[in-house]
Coordinates of C-alpha atoms (C1' of nucleotides) in Angstrom, one line a residue:
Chain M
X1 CA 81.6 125.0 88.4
X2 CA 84.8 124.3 89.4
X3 CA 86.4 121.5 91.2
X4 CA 88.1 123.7 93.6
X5 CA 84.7 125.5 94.7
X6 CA 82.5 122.4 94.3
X7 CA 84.7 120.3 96.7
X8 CA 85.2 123.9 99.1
X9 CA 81.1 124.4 99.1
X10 CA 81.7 120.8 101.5
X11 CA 82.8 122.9 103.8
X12 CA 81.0 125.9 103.5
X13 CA 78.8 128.3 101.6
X14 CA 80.6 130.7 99.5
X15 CA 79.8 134.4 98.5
X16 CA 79.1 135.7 95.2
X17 CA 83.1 137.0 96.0
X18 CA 84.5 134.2 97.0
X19 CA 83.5 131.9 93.7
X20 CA 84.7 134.4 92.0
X21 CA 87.7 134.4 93.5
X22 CA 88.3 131.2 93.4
X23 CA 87.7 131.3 89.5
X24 CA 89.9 133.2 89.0
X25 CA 92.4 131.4 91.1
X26 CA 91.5 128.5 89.1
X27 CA 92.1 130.4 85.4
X28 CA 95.6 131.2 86.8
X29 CA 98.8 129.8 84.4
X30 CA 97.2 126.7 83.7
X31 CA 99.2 124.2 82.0
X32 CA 98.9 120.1 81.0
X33 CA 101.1 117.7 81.5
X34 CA 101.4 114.7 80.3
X35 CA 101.4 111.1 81.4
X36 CA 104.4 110.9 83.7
X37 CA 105.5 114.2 83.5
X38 CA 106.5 115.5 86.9
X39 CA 104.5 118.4 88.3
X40 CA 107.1 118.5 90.7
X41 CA 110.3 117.1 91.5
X42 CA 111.9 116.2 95.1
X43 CA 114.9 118.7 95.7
X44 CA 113.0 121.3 93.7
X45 CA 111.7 124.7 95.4
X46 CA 108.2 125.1 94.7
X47 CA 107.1 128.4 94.2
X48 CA 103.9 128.3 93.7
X49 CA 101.0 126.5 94.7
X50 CA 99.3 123.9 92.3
X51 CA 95.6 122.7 91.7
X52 CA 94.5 119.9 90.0
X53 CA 91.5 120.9 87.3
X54 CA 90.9 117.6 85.2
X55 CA 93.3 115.0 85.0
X56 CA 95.0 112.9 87.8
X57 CA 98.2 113.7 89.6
X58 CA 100.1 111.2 92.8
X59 CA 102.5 112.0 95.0
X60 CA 105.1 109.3 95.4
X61 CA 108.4 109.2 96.9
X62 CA 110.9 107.0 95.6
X63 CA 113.7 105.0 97.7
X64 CA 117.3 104.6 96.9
X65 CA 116.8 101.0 96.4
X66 CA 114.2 101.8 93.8
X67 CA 110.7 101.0 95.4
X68 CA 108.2 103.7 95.0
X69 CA 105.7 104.5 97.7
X70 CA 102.5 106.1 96.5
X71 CA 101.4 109.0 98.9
X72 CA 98.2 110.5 97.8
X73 CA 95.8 111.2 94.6
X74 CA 95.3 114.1 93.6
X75 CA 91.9 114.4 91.6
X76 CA 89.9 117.7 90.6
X77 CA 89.6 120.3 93.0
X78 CA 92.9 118.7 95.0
X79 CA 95.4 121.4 96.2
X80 CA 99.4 120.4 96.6
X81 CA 99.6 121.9 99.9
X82 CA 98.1 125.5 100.5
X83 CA 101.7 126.2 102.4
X84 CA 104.3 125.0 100.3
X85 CA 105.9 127.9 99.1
X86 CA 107.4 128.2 102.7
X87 CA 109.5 124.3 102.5
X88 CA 113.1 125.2 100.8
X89 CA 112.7 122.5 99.0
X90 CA 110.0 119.5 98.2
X91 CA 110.3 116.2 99.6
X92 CA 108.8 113.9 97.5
X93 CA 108.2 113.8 93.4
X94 CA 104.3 115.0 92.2
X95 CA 103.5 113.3 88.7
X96 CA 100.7 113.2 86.4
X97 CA 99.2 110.1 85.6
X98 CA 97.0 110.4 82.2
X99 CA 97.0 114.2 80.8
X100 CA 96.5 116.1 83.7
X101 CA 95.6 120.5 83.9
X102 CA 97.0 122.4 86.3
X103 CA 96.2 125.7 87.2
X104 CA 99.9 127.5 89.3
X105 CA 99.2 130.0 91.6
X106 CA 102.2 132.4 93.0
X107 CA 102.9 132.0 96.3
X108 CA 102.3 135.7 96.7
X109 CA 99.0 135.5 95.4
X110 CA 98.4 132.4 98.0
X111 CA 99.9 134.4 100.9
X112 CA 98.1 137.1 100.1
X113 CA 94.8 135.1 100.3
X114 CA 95.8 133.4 103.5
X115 CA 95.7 137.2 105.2
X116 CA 92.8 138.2 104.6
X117 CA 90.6 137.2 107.4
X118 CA 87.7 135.3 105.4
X119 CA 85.4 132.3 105.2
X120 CA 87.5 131.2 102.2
X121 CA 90.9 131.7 104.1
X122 CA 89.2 128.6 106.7
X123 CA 88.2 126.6 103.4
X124 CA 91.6 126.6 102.5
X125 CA 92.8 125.3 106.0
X126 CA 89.8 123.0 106.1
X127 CA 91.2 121.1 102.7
X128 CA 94.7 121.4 104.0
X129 CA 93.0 119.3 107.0
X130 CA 91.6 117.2 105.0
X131 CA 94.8 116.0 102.8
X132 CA 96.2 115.1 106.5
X133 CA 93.8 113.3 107.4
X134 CA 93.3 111.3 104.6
X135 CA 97.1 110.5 104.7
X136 CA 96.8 109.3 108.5
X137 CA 93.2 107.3 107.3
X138 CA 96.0 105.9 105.0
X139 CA 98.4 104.9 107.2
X140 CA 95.9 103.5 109.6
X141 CA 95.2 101.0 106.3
X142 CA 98.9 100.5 105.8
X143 CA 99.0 99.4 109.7
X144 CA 96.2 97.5 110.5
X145 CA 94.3 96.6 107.2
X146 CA 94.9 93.5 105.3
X147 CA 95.0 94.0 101.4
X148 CA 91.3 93.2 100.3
X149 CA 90.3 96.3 103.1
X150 CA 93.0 98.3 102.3
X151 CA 92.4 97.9 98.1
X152 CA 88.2 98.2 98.9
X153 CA 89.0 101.4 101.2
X154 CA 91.1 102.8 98.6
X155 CA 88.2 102.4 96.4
X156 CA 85.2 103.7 98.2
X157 CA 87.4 106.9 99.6
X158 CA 88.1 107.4 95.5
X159 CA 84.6 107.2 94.5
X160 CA 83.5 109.4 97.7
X161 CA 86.2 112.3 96.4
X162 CA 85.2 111.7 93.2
X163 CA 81.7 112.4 93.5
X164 CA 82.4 115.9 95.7
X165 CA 84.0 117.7 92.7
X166 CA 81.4 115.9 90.2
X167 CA 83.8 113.6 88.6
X168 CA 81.7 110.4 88.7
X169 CA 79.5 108.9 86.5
X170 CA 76.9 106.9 88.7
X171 CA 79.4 104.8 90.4
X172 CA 82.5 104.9 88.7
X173 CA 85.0 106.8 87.8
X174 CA 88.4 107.7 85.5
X175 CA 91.6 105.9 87.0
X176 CA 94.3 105.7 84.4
X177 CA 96.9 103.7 86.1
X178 CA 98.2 100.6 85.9
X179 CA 98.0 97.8 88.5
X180 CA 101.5 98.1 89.4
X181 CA 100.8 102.0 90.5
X182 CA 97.7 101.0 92.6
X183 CA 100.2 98.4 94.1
X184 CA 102.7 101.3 95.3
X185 CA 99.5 103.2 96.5
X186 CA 98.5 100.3 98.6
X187 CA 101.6 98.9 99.3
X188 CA 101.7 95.8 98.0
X189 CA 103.3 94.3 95.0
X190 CA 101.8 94.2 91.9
X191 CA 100.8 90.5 91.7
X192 CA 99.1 90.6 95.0
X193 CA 97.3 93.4 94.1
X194 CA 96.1 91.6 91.0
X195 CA 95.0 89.0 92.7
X196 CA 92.9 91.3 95.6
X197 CA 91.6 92.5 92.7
X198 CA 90.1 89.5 91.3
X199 CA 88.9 88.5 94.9
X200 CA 87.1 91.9 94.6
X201 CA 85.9 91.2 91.2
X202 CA 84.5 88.2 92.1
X203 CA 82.7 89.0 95.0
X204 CA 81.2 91.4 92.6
X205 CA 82.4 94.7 93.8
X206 CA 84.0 96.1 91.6
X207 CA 85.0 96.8 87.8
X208 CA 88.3 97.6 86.9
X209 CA 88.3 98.1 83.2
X210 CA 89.7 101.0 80.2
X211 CA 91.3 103.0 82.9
X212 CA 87.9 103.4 84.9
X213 CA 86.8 102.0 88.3
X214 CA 83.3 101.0 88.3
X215 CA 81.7 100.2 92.0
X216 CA 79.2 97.8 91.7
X217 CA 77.4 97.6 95.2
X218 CA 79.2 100.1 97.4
X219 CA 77.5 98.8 100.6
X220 CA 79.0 95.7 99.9
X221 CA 82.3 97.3 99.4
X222 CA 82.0 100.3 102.2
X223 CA 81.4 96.9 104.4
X224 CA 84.4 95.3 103.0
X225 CA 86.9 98.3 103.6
X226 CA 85.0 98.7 106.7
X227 CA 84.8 102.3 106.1
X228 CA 84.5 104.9 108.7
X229 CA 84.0 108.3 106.8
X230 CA 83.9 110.7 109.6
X231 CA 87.8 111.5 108.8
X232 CA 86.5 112.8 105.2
X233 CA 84.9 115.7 107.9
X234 CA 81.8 116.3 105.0
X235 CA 79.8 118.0 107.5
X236 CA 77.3 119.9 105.0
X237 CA 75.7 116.6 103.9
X238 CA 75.7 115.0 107.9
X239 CA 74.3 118.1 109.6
X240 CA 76.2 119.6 112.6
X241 CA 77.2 117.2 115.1
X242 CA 79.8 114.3 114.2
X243 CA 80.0 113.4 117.4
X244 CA 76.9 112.0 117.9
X245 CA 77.3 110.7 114.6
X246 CA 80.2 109.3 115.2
X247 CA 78.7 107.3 118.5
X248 CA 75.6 106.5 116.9
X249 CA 76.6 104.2 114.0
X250 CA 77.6 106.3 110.1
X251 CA 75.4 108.9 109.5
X252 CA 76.7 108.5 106.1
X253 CA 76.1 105.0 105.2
X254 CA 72.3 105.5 105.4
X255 CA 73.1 108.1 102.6
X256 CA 73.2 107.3 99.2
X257 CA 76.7 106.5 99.0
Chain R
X1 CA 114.4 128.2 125.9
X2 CA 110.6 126.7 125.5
X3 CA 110.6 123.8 122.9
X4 CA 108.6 125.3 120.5
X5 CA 110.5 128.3 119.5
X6 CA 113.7 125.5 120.0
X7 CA 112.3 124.0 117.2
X8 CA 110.9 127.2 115.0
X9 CA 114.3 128.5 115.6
X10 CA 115.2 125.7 112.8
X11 CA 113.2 126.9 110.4
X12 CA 113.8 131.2 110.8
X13 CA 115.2 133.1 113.2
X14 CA 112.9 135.0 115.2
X15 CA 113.2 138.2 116.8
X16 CA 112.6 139.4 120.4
X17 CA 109.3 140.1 120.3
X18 CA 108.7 137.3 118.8
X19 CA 110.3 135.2 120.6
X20 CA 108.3 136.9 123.4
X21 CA 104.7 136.0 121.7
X22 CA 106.0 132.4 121.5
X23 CA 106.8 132.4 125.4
X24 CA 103.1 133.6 126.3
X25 CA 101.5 131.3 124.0
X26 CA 102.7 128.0 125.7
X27 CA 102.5 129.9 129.0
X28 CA 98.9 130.1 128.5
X29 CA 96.2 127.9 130.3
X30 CA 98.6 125.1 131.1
X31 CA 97.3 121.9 132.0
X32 CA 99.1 118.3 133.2
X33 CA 98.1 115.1 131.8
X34 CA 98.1 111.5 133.8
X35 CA 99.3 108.5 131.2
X36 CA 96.6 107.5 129.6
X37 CA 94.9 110.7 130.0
X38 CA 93.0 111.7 126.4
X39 CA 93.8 115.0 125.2
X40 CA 91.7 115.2 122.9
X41 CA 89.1 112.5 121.9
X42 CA 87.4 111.4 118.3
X43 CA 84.2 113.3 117.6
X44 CA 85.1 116.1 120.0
X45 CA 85.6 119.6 118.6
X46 CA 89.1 120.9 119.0
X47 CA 88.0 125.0 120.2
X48 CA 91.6 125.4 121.2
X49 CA 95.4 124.4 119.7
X50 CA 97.6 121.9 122.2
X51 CA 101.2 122.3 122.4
X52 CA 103.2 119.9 124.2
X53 CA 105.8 121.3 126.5
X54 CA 106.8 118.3 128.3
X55 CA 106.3 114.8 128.2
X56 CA 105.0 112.8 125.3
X57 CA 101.3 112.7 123.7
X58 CA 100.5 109.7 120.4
X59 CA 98.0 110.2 118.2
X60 CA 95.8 107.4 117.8
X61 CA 92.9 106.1 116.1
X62 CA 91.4 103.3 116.7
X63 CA 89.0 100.6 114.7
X64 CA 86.1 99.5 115.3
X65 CA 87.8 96.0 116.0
X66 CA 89.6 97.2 118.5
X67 CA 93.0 97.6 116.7
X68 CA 94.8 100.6 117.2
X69 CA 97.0 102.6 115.2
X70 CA 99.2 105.0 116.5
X71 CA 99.7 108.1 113.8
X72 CA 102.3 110.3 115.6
X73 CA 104.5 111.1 118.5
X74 CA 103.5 114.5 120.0
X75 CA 107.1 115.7 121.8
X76 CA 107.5 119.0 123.4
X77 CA 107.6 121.3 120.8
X78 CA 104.9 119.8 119.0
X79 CA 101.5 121.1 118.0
X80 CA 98.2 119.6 117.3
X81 CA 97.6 120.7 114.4
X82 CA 97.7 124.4 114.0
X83 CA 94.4 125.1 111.9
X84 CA 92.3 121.7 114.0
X85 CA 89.9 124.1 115.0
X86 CA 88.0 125.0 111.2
X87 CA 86.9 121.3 111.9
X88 CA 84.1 120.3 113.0
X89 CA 85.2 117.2 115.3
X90 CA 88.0 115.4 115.7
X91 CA 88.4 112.0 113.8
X92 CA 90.8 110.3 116.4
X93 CA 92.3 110.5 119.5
X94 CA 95.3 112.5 121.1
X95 CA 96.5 110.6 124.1
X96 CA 99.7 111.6 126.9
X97 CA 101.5 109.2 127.6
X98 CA 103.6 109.7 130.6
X99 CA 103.0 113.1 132.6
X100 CA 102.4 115.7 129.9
X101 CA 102.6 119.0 130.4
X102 CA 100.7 120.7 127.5
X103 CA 99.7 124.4 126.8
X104 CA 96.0 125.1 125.2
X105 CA 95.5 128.4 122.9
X106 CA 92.1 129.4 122.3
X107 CA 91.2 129.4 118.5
X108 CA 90.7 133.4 118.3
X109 CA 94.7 133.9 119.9
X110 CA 95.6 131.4 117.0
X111 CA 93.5 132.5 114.0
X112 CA 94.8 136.4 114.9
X113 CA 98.3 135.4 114.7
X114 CA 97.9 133.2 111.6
X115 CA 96.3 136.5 109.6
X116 CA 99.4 138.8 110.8
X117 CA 102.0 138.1 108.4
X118 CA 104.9 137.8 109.8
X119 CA 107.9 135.6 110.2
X120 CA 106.0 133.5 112.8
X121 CA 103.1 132.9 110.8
X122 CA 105.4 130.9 108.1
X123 CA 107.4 129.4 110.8
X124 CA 104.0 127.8 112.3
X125 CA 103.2 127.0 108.5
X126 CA 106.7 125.3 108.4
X127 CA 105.6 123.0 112.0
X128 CA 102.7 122.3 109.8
X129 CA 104.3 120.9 106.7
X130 CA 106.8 118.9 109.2
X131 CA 104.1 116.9 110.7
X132 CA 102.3 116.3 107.6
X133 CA 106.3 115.0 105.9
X134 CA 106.6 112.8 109.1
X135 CA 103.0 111.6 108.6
X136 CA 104.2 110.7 104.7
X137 CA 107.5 109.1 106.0
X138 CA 105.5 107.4 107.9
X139 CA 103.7 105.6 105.1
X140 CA 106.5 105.1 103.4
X141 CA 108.0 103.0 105.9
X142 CA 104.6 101.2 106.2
X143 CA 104.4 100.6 102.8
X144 CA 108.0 99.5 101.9
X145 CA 110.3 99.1 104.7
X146 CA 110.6 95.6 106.3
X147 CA 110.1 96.1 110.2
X148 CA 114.0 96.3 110.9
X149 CA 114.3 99.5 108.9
X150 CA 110.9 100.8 110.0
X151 CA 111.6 100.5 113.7
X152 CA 114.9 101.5 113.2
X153 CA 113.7 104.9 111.1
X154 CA 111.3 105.5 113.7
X155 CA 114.0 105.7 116.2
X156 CA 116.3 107.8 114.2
X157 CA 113.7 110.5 113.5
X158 CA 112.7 110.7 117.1
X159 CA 116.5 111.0 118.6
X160 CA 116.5 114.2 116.0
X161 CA 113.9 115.2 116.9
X162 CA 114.4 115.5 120.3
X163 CA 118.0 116.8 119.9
X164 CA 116.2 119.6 118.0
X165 CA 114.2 120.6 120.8
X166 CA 117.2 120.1 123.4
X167 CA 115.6 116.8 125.1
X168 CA 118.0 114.3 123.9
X169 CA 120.9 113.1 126.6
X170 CA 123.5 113.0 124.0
X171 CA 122.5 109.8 122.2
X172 CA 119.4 108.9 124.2
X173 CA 116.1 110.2 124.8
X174 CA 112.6 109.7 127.1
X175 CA 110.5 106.7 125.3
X176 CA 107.8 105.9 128.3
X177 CA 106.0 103.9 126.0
X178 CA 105.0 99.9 126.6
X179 CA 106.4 97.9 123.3
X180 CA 102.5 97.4 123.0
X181 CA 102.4 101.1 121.8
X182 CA 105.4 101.0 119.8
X183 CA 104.4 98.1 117.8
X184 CA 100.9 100.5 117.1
X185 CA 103.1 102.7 115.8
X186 CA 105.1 100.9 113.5
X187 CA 102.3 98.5 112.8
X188 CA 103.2 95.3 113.9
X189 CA 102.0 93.4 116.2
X190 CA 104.0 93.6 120.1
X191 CA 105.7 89.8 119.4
X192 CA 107.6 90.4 115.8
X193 CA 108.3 94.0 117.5
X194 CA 110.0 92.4 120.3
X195 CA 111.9 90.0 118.0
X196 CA 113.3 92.8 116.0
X197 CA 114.4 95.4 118.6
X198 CA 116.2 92.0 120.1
X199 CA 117.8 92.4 116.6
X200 CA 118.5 95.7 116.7
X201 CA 119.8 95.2 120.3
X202 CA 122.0 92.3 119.3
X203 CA 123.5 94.4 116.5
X204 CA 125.0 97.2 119.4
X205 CA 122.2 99.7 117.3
X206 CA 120.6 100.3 120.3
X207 CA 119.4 99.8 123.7
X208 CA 115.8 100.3 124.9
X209 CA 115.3 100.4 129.3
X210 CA 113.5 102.5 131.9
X211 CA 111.7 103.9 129.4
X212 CA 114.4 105.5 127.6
X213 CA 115.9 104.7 124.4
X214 CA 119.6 105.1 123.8
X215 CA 121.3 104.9 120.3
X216 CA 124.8 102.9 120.6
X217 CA 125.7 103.3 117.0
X218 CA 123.8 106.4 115.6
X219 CA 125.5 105.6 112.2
X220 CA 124.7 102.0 111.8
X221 CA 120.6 102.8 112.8
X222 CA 121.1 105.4 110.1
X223 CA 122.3 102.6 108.0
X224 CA 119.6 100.3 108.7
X225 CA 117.1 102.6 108.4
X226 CA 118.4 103.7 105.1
X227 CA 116.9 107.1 106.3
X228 CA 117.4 110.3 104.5
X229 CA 116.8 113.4 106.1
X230 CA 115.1 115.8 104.0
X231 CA 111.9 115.3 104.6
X232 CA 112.7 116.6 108.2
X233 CA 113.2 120.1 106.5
X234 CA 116.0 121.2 108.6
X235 CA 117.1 124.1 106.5
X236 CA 119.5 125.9 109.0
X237 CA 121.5 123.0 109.6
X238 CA 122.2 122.5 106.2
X239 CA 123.0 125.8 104.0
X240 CA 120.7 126.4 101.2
X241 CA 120.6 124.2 98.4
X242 CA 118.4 120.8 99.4
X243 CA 118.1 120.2 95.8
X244 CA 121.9 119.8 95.5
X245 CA 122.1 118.4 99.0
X246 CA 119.9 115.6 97.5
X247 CA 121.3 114.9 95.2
X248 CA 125.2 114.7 95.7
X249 CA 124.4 112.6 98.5
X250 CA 122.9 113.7 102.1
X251 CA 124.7 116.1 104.1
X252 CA 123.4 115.2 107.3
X253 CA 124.8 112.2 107.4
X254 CA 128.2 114.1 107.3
X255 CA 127.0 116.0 110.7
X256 CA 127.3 114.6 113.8
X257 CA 124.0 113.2 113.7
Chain F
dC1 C1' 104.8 86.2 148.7
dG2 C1' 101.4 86.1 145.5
dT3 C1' 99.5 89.1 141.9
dT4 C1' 100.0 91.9 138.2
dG5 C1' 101.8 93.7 134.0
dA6 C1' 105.4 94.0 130.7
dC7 C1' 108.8 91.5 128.3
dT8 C1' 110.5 87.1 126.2
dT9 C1' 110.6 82.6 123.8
dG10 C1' 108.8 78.8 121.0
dA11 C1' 106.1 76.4 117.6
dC12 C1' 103.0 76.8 114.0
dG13 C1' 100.1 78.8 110.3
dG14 C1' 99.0 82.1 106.9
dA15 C1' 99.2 86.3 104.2
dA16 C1' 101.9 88.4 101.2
dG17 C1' 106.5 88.5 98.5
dT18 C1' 109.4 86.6 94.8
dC19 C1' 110.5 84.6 90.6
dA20 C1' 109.3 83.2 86.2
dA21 C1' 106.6 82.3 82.5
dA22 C1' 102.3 82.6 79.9
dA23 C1' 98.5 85.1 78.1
dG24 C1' 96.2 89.2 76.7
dG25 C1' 96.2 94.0 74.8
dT26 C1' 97.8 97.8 72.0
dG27 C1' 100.2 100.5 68.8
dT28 C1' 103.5 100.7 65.0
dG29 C1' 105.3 99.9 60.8
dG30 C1' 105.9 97.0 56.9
Chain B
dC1 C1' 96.0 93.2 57.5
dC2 C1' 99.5 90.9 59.6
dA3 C1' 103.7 90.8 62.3
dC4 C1' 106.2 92.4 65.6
dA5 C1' 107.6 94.5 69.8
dC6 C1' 106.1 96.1 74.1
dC7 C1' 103.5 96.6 78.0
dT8 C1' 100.1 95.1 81.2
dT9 C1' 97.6 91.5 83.4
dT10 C1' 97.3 86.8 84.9
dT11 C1' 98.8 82.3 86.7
dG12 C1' 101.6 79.0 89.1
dA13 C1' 105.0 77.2 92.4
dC14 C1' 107.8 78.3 96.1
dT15 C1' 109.6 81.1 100.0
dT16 C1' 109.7 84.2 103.8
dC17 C1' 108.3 87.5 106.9
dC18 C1' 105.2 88.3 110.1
dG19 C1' 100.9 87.1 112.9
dT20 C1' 98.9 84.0 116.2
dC21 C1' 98.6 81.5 120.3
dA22 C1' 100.4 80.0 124.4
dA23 C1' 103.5 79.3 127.8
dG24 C1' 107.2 81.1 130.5
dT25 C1' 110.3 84.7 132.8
dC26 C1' 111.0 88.7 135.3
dA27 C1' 110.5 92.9 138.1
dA28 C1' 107.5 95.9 140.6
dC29 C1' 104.3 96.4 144.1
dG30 C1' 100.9 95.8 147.7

DNA sequence: CGTTGACTTGACGGAAGTCAAAAGGTGTGG
DNA sequence: CCACACCTTTTGACTTCCGTCAAGTCAACG
């Protein structure tokens, strides 16, 4: 199946239609990139609508002075904005990391989709939803976490997305990037980072090695990052009603995960 | 003029019956809000869209330690989130500060005008993208802005922002907010916030009483918050081309702003 | 006029940044 | 297969920005 769908089915259960659809969606122009290439630039229109198939992608917006903030990951299944075709211009540069497919869908073919009154339509929104609040979970890190929470909630949300669209093996999973990138992503320099990272390492956490994260006891590290996942909004595996969940303790730390 | 077709008008211009939808929409169910008065709260499900049509409204979340982070300034003009309702519950807080005058649409009123494509449909889209390249500018200046040029960006945006929607007194603008919440925002704690709008104070940048903030030297806060407009996406004030606006420099900073 | 809450100031500590160099990989070409 | 360049990771010493705690000022208000 593919990433799109799997990570959508979260949301909701799709028709016979609707997969297909979406496979189709998925088949569209696709094209790879490779490491560092930029998907898209800052200044550039973008015309069409991109999804991530295999491969990892980041935003990142660079200052004048030359730092670099990392903005988001985009994994399998990850849309750049549903509604981007309507911005003049883009505002920040996307950029593969590792080869990275693509699949580019015409904003006519989006709009057109985004009309039509459907259960897919609301999937759509419900990812666009999700990207924001991921970014403000993010920025709740940047604000109030210190860098061994912020690096171990990084993580666990990673592993989490990861295993929606079926991109993890067991516990761990591909990230090609160097430490300096994670550093940007976090906000942090590069040697701090390297050295949360051994923190995590020795706690025995984590594994950082050939380009893959490997989680070693996510409880300990969900504890660490002191991870809240109702802002992931996975309601098919936490049955109907978050709020209660929400008062209750984490539904989702009895799970599995 | 309401705020919020004040502020679409920047992204299209709209015609009269347009403008007319626009006018019943934050004329419908209207409701007041006492400071300190939750919108909405975490777990709830949102069933309708807010608009703000005077006053202010933050976003919050908060942690389980009791820190707070403040995501975003609701002013009039501003919506919460124009596809909230797909979700299932809320994962933080939308809080007035100050008497706040919002407007609440019912989900159906919404969804119907989001699947007639129109003009209006893509201008909403557009609010949408705003909020989420605030939200990113946000994390930018989290991630690599030292508090000076964080505060002083946060300042910057807002005065546009409420010139955009008419609500700015030439340089100065309603901030009823205790320097408790604005050091949430910028994520700092209320001490080192203090110290630095004495700094920015001391410099003539600015000058923050009765819960208004006034810019004294619009350019020099520009300056110091080595801010760059784009990501605000204010196509009509600018011509065309962002990409070449970009890069030969930043037109905005040539306007009276 | 005392109480309350927001703002201000000072002294101190600590988390993270900076700078620089060493160590460890990896790929290329001789 | 080694040598070399190059990049990434690691380490160490030092600095600084910001957090913490606590006391003090000030204005608003009953």
């Amino acid at each position: 199946m593919n990433p799109l769908t799997m990570k959508l089915e979260q949301f909701t259960s799709l028709a016979e239609d609707e997969r297909k659809w979406l496979d189709e969606f998925c088949s569209s122009s696709r094209r790879t990139f490779e490491p560092g290439q930029p998907i898209f630039e800052r200044g550039q229109r973008a015309t069409e609508v991109v999804v991530v198939l295999d491969g990892l992608a980041i935003r990142r917006k660079s200052l004048r002075d030359g730092r670099q903030q990392l903005l988001a990951f985009l994994i399998p299944g990850d849309l750049c904005d549903v509604e981007v075709f309507v911005l003049e211009a883009m505002d920040h540069d996307i950029v593969a990391v590792g080869e990275t497919v693509c699949a580019f869908v015409p904003a006519k073919v989006m709009e057109a989709q985004l009309h039509r009154s459907c259960n897919l339509t609301r999937a759509l929104w419900w990812s666009t939803m999700l990207d924001s609040a991921i970014l403000r979970e993010w920025l709740v890190g940047h604000g109030s976490r210190d860098a061994r929470a912020r690096v171990a909630h990084l993580f666990f949300e990673l592993l989490i997305r990861h295993r929606l669209v079926g991109r993890a093996q067991g516990d761990s999973f591909a990230l090609p990037l160097p430490q300096e990138a994670l550093a940007e992503a976090v906000g942090m320099t590069a040697v701090h980072l390297n050295r949360t990272l051994q923190e995590l390492r020795a706690d025995g956490l984590i594994r950082f090695e050939k380009k893959a994260l490997t989680v070693l006891d996510p409880a300990g590290l969900k504890a660490a990052a002191s991870f809240e996942s109702d802002y992931l909004h996975l309601k098919r595996t936490e049955g109907r009603n978050q709020a209660a969940s929400h008062r209750t303790g984490d539904l989702v730390s009895s799970s599995p995960i």
